[in-house]
Short mmCIF file of C-alpha atoms in Angstrom, two decimals:
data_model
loop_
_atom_site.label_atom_id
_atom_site.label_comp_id
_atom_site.label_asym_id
_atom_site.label_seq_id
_atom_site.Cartn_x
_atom_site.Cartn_y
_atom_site.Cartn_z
CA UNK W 1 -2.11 2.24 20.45
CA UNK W 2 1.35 1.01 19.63
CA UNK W 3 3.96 3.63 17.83
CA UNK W 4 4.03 2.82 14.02
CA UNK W 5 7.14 0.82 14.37
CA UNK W 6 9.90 1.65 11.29
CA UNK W 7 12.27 -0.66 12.38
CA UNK W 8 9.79 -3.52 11.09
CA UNK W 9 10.65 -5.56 7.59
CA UNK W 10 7.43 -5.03 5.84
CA UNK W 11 7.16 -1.04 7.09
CA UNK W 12 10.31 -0.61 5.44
CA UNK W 13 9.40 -2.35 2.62
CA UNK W 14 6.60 0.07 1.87
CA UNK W 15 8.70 3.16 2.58
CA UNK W 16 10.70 2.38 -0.31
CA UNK W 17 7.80 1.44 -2.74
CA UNK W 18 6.96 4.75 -1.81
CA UNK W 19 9.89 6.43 -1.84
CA UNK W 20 11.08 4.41 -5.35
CA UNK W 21 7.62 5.07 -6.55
CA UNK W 22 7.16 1.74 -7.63
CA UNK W 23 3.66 0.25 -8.84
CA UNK W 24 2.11 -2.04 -7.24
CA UNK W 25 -0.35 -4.74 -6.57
CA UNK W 26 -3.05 -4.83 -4.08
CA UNK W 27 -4.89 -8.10 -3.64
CA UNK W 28 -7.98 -7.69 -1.48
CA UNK W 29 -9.87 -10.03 0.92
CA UNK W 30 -12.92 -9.29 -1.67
CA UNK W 31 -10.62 -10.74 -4.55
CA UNK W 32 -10.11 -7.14 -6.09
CA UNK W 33 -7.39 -6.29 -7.15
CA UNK W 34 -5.49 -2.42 -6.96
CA UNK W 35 -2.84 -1.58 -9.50
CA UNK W 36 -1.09 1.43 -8.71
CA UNK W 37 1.55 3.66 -6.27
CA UNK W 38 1.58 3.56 -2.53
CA UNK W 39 0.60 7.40 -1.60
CA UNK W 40 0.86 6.86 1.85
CA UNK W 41 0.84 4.53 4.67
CA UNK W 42 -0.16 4.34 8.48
CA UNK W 43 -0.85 2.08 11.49
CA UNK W 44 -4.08 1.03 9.88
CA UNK W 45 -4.40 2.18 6.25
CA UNK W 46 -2.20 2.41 2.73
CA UNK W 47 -3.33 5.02 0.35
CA UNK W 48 -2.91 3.60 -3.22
CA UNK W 49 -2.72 6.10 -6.19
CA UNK W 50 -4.00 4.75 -9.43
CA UNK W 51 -3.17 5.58 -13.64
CA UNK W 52 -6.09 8.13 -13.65
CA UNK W 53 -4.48 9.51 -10.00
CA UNK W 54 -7.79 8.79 -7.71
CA UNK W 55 -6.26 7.88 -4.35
CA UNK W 56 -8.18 4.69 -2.47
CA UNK W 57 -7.47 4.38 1.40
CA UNK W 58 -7.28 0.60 1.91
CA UNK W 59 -7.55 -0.68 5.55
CA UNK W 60 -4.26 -2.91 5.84
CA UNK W 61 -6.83 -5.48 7.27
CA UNK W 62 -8.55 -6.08 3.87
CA UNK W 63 -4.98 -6.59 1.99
CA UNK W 64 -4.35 -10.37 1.17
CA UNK W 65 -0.98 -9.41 -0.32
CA UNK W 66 1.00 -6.80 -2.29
CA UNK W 67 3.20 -7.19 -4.37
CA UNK W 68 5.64 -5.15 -6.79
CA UNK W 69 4.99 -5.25 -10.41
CA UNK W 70 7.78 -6.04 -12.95
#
């Protein structure tokens, strides 16, 4: 298994969503969509926390997009 890589645009990106604590969007292969803050992320998984803070482990396979919300 490869070493999560940190030098990498979008891990970066994430980091500071998480780190900013910035809401986001989730848009899933299903066609849900998340609202919330990125708990955590890893090789395979971001942990979104929502408004009513219930964390949801999303494989990163299953994410169409994500996007910050204004």
């Amino acid at each position: 298994m490869p070493d999560f890589d940190t030098s990498l645009p979008s891990i970066r990106q994430i980091q500071s969503l998480i780190t900013d604590k910035k809401e986001v969007e989730l848009k899933l292969v299903t066609d849900d969509l998340l609202v919330g803050k990125i708990f955590w992320q890893d090789m395979e998984c971001i942990c979104i926390l929502d408004h009513y803070d219930q964390k949801t482990i999303v494989w990163r396979q299953a994410i169409v997009y994500m996007k910050p919300k204004p």
